[in-house]
Coordinates of C-alpha atoms in Angstrom, one line a residue:
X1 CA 0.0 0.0 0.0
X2 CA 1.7 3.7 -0.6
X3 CA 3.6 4.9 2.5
X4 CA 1.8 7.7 3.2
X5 CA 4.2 8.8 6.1
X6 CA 7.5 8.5 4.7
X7 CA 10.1 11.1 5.0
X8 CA 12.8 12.5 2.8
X9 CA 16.5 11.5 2.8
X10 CA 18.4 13.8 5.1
X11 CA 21.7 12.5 4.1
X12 CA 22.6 15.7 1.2
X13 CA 21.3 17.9 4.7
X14 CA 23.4 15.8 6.9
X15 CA 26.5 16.3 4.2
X16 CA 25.7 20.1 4.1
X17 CA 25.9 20.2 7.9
X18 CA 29.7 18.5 7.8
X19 CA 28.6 15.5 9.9
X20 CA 28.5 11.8 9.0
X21 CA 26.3 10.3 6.9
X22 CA 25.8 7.3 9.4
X23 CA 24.3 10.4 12.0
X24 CA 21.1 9.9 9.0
X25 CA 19.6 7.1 11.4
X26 CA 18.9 9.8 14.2
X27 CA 16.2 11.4 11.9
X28 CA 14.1 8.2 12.0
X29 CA 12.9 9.4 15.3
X30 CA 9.7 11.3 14.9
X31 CA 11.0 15.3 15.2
X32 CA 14.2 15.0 14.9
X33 CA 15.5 16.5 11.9
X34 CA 19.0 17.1 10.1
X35 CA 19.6 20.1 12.2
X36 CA 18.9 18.6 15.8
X37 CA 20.5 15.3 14.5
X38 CA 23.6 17.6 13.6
X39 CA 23.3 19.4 17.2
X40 CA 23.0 15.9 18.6
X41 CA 26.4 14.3 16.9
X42 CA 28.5 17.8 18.0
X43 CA 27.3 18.3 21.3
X44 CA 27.1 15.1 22.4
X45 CA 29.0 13.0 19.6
X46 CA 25.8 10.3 19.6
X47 CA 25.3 9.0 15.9
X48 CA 22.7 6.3 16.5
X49 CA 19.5 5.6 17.9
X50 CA 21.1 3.3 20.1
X51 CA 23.4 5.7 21.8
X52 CA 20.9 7.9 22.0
X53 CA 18.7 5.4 23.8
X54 CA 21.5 4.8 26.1
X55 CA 22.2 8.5 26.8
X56 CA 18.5 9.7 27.5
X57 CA 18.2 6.8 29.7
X58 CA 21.4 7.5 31.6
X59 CA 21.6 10.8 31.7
X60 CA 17.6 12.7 30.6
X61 CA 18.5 16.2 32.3
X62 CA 21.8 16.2 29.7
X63 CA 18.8 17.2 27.3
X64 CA 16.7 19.2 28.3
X65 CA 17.8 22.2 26.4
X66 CA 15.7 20.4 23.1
X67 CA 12.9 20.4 25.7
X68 CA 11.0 18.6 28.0
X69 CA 8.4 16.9 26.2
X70 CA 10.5 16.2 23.0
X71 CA 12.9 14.0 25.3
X72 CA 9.5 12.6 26.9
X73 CA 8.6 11.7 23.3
X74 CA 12.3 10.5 22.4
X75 CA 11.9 8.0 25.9
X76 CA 8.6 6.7 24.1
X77 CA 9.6 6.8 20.3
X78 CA 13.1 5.3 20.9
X79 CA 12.4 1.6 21.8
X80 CA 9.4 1.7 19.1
X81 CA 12.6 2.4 16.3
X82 CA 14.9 -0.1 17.7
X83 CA 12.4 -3.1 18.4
X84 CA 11.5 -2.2 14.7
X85 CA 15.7 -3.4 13.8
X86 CA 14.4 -7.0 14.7
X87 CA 11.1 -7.1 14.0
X88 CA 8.4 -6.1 11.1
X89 CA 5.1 -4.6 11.8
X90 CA 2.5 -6.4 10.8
X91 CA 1.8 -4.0 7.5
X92 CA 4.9 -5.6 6.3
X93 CA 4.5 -9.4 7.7
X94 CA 1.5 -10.0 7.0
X95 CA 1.3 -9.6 3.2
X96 CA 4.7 -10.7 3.2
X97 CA 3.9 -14.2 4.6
X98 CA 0.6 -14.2 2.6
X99 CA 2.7 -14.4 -0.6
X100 CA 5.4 -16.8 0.2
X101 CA 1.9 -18.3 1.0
X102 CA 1.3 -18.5 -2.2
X103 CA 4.2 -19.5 -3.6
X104 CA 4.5 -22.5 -1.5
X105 CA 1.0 -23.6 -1.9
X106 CA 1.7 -23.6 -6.2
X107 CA 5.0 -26.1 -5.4
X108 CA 3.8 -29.8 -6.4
X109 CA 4.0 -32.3 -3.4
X110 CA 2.0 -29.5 -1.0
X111 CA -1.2 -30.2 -0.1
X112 CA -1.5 -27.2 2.5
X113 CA -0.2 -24.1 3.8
X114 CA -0.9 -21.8 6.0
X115 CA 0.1 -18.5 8.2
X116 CA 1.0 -19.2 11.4
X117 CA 3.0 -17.9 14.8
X118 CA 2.3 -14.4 15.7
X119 CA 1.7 -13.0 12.1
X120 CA -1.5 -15.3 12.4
X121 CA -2.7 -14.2 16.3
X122 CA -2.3 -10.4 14.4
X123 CA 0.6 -9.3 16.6
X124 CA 1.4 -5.6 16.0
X125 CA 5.0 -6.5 15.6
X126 CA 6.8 -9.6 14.5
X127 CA 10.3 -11.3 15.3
X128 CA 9.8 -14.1 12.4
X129 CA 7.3 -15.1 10.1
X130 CA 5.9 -18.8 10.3
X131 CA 4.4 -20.7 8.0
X132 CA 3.1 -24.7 8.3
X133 CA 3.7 -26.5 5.0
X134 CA 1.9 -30.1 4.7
X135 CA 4.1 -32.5 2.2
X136 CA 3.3 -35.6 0.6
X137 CA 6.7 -35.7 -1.8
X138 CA 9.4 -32.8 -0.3
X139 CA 11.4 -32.7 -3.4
X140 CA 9.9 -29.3 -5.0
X141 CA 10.0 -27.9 -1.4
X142 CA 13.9 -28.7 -1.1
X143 CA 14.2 -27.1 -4.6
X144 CA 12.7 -23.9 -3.4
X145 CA 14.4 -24.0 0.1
X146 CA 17.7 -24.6 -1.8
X147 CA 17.0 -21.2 -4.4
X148 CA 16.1 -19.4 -1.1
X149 CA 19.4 -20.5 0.4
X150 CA 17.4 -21.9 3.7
X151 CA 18.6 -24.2 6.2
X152 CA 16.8 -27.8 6.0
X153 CA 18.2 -30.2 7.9
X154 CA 17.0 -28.8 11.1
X155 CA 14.9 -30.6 14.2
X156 CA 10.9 -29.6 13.7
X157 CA 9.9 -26.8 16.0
X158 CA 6.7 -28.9 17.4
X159 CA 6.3 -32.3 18.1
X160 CA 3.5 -31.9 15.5
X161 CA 6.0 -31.1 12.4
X162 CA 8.4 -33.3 10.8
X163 CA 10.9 -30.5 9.9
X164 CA 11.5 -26.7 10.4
X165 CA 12.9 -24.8 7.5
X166 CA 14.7 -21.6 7.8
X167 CA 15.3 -18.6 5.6
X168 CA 15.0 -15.2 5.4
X169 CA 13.0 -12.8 3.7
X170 CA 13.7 -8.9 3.0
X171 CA 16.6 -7.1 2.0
X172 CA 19.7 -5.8 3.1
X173 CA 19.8 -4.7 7.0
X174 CA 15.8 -5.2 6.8
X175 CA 15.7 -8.9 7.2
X176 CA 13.2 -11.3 9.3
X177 CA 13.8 -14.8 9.6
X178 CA 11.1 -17.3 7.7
X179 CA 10.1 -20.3 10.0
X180 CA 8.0 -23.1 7.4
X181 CA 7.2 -26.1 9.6
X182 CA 6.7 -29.0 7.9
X183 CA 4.4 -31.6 8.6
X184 CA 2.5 -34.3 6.7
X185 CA -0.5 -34.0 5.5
X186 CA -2.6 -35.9 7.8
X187 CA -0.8 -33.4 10.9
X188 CA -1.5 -30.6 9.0
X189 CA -4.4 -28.8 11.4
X190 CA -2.2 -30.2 14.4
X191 CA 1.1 -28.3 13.4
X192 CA -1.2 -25.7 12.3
X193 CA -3.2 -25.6 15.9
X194 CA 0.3 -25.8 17.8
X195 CA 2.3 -23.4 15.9
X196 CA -0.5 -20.8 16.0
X197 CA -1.0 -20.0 19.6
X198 CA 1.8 -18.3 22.4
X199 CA 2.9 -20.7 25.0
X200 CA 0.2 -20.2 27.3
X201 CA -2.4 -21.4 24.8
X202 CA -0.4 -24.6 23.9
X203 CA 0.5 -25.1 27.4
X204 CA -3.4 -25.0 28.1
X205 CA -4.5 -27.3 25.0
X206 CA -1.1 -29.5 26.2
X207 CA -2.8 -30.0 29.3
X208 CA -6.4 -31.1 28.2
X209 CA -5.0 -33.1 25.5
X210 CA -3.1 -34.6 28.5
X211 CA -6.1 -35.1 30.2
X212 CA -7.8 -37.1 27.7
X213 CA -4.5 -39.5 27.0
X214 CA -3.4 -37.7 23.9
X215 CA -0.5 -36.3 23.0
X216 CA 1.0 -34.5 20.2
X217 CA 2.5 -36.5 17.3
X218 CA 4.0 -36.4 13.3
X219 CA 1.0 -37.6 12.6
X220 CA -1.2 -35.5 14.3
X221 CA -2.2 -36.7 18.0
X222 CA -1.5 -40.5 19.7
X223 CA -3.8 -41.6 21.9
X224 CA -2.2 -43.7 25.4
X225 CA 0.9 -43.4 22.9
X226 CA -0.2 -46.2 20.5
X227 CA -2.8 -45.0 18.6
X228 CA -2.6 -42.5 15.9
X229 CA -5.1 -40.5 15.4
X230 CA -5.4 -38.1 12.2
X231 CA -6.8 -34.7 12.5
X232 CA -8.8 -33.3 9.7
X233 CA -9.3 -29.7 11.1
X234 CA -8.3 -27.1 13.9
X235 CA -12.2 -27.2 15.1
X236 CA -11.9 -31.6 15.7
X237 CA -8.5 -31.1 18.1
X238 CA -10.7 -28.1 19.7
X239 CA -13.8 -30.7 20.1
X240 CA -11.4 -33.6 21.4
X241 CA -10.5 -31.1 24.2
X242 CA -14.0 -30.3 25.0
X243 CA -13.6 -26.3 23.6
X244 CA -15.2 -24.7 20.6
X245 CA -12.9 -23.5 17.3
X246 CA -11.1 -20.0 18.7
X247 CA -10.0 -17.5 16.0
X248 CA -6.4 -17.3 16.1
X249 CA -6.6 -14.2 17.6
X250 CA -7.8 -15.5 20.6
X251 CA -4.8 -17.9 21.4
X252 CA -3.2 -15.7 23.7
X253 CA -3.4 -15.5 27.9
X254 CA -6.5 -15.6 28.9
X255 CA -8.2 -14.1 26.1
X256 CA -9.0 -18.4 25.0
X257 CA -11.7 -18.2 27.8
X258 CA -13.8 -15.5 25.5
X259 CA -16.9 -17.0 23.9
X260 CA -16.5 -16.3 19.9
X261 CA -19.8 -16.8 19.1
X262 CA -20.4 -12.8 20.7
X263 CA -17.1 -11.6 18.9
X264 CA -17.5 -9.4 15.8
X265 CA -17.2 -10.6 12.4
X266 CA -16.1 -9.2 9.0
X267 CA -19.5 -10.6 7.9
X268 CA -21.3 -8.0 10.4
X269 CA -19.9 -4.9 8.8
X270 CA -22.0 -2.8 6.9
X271 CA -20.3 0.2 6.2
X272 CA -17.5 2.1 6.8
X273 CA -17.9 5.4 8.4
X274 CA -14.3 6.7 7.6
X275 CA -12.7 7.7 4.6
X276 CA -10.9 10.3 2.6
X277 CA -11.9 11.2 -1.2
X278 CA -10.2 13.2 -4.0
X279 CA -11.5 16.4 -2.3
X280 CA -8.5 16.5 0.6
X281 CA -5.6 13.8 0.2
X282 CA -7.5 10.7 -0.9
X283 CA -7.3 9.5 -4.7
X284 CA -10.5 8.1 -5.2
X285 CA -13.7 10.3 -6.4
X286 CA -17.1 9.9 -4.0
X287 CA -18.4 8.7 -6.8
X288 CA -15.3 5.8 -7.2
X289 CA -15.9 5.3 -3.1
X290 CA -19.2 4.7 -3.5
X291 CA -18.8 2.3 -6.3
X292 CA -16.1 0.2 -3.9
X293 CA -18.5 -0.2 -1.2
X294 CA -21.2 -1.7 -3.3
X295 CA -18.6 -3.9 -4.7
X296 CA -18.0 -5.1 -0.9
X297 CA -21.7 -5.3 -0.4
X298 CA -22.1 -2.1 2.1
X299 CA -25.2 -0.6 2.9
X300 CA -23.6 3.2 3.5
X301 CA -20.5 5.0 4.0
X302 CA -19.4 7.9 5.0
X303 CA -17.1 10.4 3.3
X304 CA -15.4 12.4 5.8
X305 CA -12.4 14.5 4.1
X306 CA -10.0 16.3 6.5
X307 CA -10.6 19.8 7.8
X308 CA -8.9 23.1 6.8
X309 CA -6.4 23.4 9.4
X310 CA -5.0 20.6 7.4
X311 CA -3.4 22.2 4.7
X312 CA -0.8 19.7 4.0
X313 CA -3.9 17.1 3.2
X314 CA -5.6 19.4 1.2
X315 CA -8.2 19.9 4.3
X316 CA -11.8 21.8 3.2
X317 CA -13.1 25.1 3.9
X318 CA -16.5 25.5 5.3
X319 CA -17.4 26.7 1.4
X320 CA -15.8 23.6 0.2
X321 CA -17.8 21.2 2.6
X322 CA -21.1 23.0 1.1
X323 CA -19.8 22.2 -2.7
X324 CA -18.9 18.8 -1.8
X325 CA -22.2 18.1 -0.5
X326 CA -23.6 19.0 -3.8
X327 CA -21.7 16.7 -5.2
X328 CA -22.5 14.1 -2.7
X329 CA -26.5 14.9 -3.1
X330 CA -25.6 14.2 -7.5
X331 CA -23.6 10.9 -5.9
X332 CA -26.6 9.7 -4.1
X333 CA -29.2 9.7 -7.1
X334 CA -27.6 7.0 -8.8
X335 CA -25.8 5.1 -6.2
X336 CA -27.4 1.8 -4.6
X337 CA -25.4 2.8 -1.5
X338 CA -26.4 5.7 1.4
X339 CA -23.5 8.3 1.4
X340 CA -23.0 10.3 4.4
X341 CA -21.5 13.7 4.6
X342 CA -18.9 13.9 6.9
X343 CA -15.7 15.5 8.1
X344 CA -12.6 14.1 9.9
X345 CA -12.0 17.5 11.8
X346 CA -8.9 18.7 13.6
X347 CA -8.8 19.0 17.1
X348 CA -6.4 21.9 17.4
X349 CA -3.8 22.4 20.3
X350 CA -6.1 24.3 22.5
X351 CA -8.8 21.6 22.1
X352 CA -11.2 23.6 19.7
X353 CA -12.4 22.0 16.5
X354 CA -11.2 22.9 13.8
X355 CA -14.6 24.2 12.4
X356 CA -17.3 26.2 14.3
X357 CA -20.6 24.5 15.6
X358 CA -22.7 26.0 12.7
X359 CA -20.5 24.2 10.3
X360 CA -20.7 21.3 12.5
X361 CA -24.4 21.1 12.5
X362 CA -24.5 20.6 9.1
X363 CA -22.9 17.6 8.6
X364 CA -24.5 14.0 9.0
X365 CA -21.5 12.7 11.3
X366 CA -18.4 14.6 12.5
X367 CA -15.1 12.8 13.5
X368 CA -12.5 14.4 15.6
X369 CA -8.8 13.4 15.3
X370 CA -5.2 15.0 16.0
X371 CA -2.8 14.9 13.5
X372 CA -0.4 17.6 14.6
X373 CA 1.2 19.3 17.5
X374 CA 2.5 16.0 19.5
X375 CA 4.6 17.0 21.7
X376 CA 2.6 18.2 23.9
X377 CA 2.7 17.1 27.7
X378 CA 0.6 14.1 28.5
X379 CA -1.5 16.5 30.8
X380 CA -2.1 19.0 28.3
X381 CA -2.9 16.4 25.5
X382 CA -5.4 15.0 28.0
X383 CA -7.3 18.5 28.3
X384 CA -6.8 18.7 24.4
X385 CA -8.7 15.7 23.7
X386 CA -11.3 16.3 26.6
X387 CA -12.1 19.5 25.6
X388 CA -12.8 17.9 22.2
X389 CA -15.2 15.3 23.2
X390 CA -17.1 17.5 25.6
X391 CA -18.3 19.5 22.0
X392 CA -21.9 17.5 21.5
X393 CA -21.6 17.7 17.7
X394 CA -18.5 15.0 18.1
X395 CA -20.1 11.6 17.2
X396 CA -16.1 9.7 16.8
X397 CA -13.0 10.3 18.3
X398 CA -10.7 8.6 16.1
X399 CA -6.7 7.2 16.3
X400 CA -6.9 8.5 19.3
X401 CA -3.2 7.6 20.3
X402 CA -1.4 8.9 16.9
X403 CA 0.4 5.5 16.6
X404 CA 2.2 4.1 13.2
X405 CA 3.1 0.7 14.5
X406 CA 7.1 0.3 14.3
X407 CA 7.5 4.1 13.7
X408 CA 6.3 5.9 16.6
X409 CA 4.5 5.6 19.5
X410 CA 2.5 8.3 19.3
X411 CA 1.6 11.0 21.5
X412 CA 1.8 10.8 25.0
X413 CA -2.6 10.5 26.8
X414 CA -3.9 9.4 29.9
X415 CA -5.9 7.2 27.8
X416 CA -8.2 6.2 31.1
X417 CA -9.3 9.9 31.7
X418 CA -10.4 10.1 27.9
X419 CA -12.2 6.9 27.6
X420 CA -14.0 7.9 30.9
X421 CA -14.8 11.1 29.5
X422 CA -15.7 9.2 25.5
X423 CA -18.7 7.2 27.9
X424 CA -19.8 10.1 29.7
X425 CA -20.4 12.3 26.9
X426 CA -21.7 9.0 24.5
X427 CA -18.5 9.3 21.7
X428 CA -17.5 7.1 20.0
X429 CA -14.1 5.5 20.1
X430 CA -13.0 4.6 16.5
X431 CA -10.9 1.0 15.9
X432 CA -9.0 2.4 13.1
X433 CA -8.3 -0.8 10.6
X434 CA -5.1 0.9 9.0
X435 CA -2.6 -2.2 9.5
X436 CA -0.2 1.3 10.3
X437 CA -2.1 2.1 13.1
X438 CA -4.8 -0.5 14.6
X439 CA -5.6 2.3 17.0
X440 CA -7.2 1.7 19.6
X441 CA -5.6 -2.1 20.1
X442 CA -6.5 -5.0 22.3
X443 CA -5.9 -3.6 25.2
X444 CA -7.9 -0.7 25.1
X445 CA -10.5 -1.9 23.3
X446 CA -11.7 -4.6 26.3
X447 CA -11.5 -1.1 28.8
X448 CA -13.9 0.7 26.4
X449 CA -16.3 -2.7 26.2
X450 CA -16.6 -2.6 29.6
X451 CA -17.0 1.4 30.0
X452 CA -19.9 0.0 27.1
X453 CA -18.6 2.3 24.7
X454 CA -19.1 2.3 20.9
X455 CA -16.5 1.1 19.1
X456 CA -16.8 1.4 14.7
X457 CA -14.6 -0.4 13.0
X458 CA -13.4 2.1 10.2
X459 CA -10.4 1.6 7.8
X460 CA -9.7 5.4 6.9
X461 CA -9.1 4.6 3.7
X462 CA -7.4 7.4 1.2
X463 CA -5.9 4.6 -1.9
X464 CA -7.8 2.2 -3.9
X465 CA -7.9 -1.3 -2.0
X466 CA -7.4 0.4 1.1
X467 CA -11.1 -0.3 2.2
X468 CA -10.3 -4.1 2.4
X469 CA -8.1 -3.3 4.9
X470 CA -11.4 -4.0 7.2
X471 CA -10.1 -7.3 7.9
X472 CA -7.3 -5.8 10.2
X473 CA -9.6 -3.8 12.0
X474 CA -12.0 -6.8 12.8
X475 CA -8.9 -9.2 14.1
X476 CA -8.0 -6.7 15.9
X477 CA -11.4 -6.2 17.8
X478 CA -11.5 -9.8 18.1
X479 CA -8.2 -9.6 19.8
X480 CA -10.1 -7.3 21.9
X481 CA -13.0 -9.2 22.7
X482 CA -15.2 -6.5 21.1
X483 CA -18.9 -7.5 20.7
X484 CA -20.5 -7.0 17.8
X485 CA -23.3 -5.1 19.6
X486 CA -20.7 -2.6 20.1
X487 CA -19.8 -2.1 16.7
X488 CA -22.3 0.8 15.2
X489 CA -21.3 0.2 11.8
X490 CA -22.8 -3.5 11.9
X491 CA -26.7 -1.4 12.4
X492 CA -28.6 -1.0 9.5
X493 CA -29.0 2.1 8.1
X494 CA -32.0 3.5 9.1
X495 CA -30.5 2.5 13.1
X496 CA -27.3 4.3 12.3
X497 CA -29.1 7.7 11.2
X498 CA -31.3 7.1 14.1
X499 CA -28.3 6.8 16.4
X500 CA -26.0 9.7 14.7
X501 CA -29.5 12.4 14.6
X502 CA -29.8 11.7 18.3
X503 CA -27.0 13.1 19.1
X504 CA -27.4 15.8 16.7
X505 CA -30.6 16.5 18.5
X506 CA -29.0 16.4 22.4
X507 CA -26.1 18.9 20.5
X508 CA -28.9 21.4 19.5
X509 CA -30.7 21.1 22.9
X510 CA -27.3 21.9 25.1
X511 CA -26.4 24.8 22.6

């Protein structure tokens, strides 16, 4: 997908500058520029994000002249950037193992592949990619191990597997080991099932398999250790063990003793009630959006370009909002889906919107985000935000952290107060699907279920394909245990209008 928050080479600044071209890495960190990563190589002759690590950890006060909250941001940023030199987000490991996926499952002799390991449970970042690979004749498989120069003749990972296979995909310094497990075919949903979960889910299953007189084997399970028993699918091993199928995403701690069958699914969605169209910085017309979302059989959407504090996204006026709806009311006429008009608006550093309430009133649903002014202390970003939601016209507070998974941490929130506030004043708190962001994650997402706020599921989508990016967002409320009757975008239309006017109504009643 295009990198929508990628930065320019500093390395001709660094040059102009007469410092090393190796002091380049320091402007990875979100802020830091060529002339603070100049400042940062004379004064204190650090040339790396490690050594900078080590030095605001020693020594904090030694920089306080760049201020306060930029080193409190450099304390939070810094391990984000250097966990990233090991590991891959999962916008980069996921399609990555998808298509080695692919490759595998075209090799003659495989009868099964599959994602597995973390990449699978949807972990936000990634040490390895796994993959479970069922053979009936290896002899393609070594072929294509050889090409990619991995390492065979290595002892299986699981009891479950035959071999594991190791390689490495990426390039240069930006490499992530490749784990393929192989098993045979009639082990296949075993390796699968074992591979898949962290140690405390296979530890658990272990047990009850245990308890039952089974244990794991090449060719599948063994029952009292003389009796092999083949397992067609993930969902028979869960029966054996007395537990329904869990979504991968699930086969973590504590989160296998959640009930699925509650869980939101991709098949509940019926709209998406965040997206960006040619009018600010996205690429697609409202007509072109439109068209997507009857293509992925949605009942509405909602178009909600940025707002005009946001030049560098081409942000609207209040005069452009009123000649987009036109175009949005010509849209509607011949479209089978229901379009509503809507803005993502800034919340600016005071904690005003980025629009006045008249403007506000006008549109069908209003969503309020920061994109700018980060460093900011954690108690002033707090008011910020809280201001914000205490506006009635605010129906969605979305990304409410600012993350990009692997390249920054985002700004610092007491995330407690503003979900507190989000179900006092009925906002919404938005699951953003962007693989980039997945903000809010599992963790905050069970705190807002139990506060019983609303979460949509919303994949703020600016390039073409981007809307599919749903899936993330819906594994990642999974991960979250988020019930679909929390999910507003899984109401029909005529509920969602009815829900989104409400609000509109209590807005013009406190004003």
């Amino acid at each position: 997908m295009p990198n929508r928050h990628r930065r320019p080479d500093p390395t001709e600044a660094l040059q102009r500058l007469g410092v090393p071209r190796e002091v380049a890495e320091l402007c990875e960190l979100p802020g830091v520029g060529p002339k603070i990563a100049a400042d940062l190589y004379r004064r204190h002759r650090i040339a790396t994000l490690e050594g900078l690590a080590e030095a605001v950890t020693r020594s904090p006060r030694t920089f306080q002249s760049y201020g306060h909250n930029t080193v409190d941001r450099w304390q939070r940023d810094l391990p984000v950037l250097l966990e990233r030199r090991h590991s891959w987000p999962i916008a980069l490991a996921a399609p990555q193992a998808d298509a080695i996926c692919a490759e595998l499952a075209n090799l003659p002799g495989v009868t099964a592949v599959s994602v597995t390991g973390s990449v699978r449970r949807l972990a936000a970042m990634n040490r390895c990619i796994e993959l479970v690979v069922a053979c009936a004749d290896r002899s393609a498989l070594d072929a294509w191990c050889q090409k990619a120069g991995a390492v065979t003749r290595m002892p299986a990972d699981y009891p479950s597997a035959i071999a594991t296979i190791r390689c490495t995909t990426g390039r240069g310094a930006d490499e992530l080991p490749v784990l393929i497990h192989v098993a045979l075919p009639e082990a296949f949903a075993a390796a699968l099932l074992q591979s898949t979960g962290d140690p405390t889910h296979v530890e658990v299953v272990t047990k009850l398999l245990a308890e039952a007189a089974l244990t794991w084997s090449e060719v599948g399970l063994m029952h009292r250790e003389t009796e092999s028993i083949p397992i067609a699918s993930e969902a028979e091993l869960y029966a054996r063990i007395g537990l329904p199928w869990l979504p991968p995403e699930l086969r973590e701690g504590e989160s296998m003793l959640q009930s699925p069958s509650f869980l939101i699914q991709q098949t509940d969605i019926r709209g998406d009630l965040h997206m960006h169209s040619t009018w600010s910085d996205g690429s697609l017309t409202i007509a072109e959006l439109a068209e997507t979302a009857e293509r992925m059989g949605y009942e509405y959407i909602a178009v909600t370009d940025h707002s005009q504090s946001l030049t560098i996204a081409h942000g609207l006026t209040p005069d452009d909002l009123r000649r987009q709806r036109s175009e949005i009311e010509q849209v509607r006429r011949r479209a089978k889906v229901r379009i509503l008009h809507g803005s993502e608006v800034d919340i600016l550093a005071d904690g005003r919107l980025d629009f006045p309430d008249e403007v506000l009133a006008d549109l069908d649903i209003v969503i309020a985000s920061i994109h700018t002014v980060f460093t900011q202390s954690r108690d002033t970003m707090t008011r910020r935000i809280l201001r914000a939601l205490a506006n009635p016209y605010v129906h969605i507070l979305a990304h409410m952290h600012g993350r990009l998974i692997g390249k920054r941490s985002g700004y610092a929130v007491d995330t407690e107060q503003v979900l507190a506030s989000a179900a006092r004043h009925g906002v919404m708190i938005e699951l953003n699907a962007n693989p980039n962001r997945l903000d809010i994650w599992d963790e905050w997402i069970r705190k807002a279920v139990k506060l019983g706020i609303a979460i949509p599921i919303d994949t703020d989508a600016h390039e073409p394909g981007e809307m599919n990016n749903i899936t993330y967002g819906v594994r990642m409320g999974i991960r979250g245990w988020l019930p679909k009757a929390q999910v507003p975008n899984t109401l029909s239309y005529a509920e969602l209008k009815q829900r989104l006017d409400a609000r509109r109504m209590q807005a013009s009643v406190k004003r």
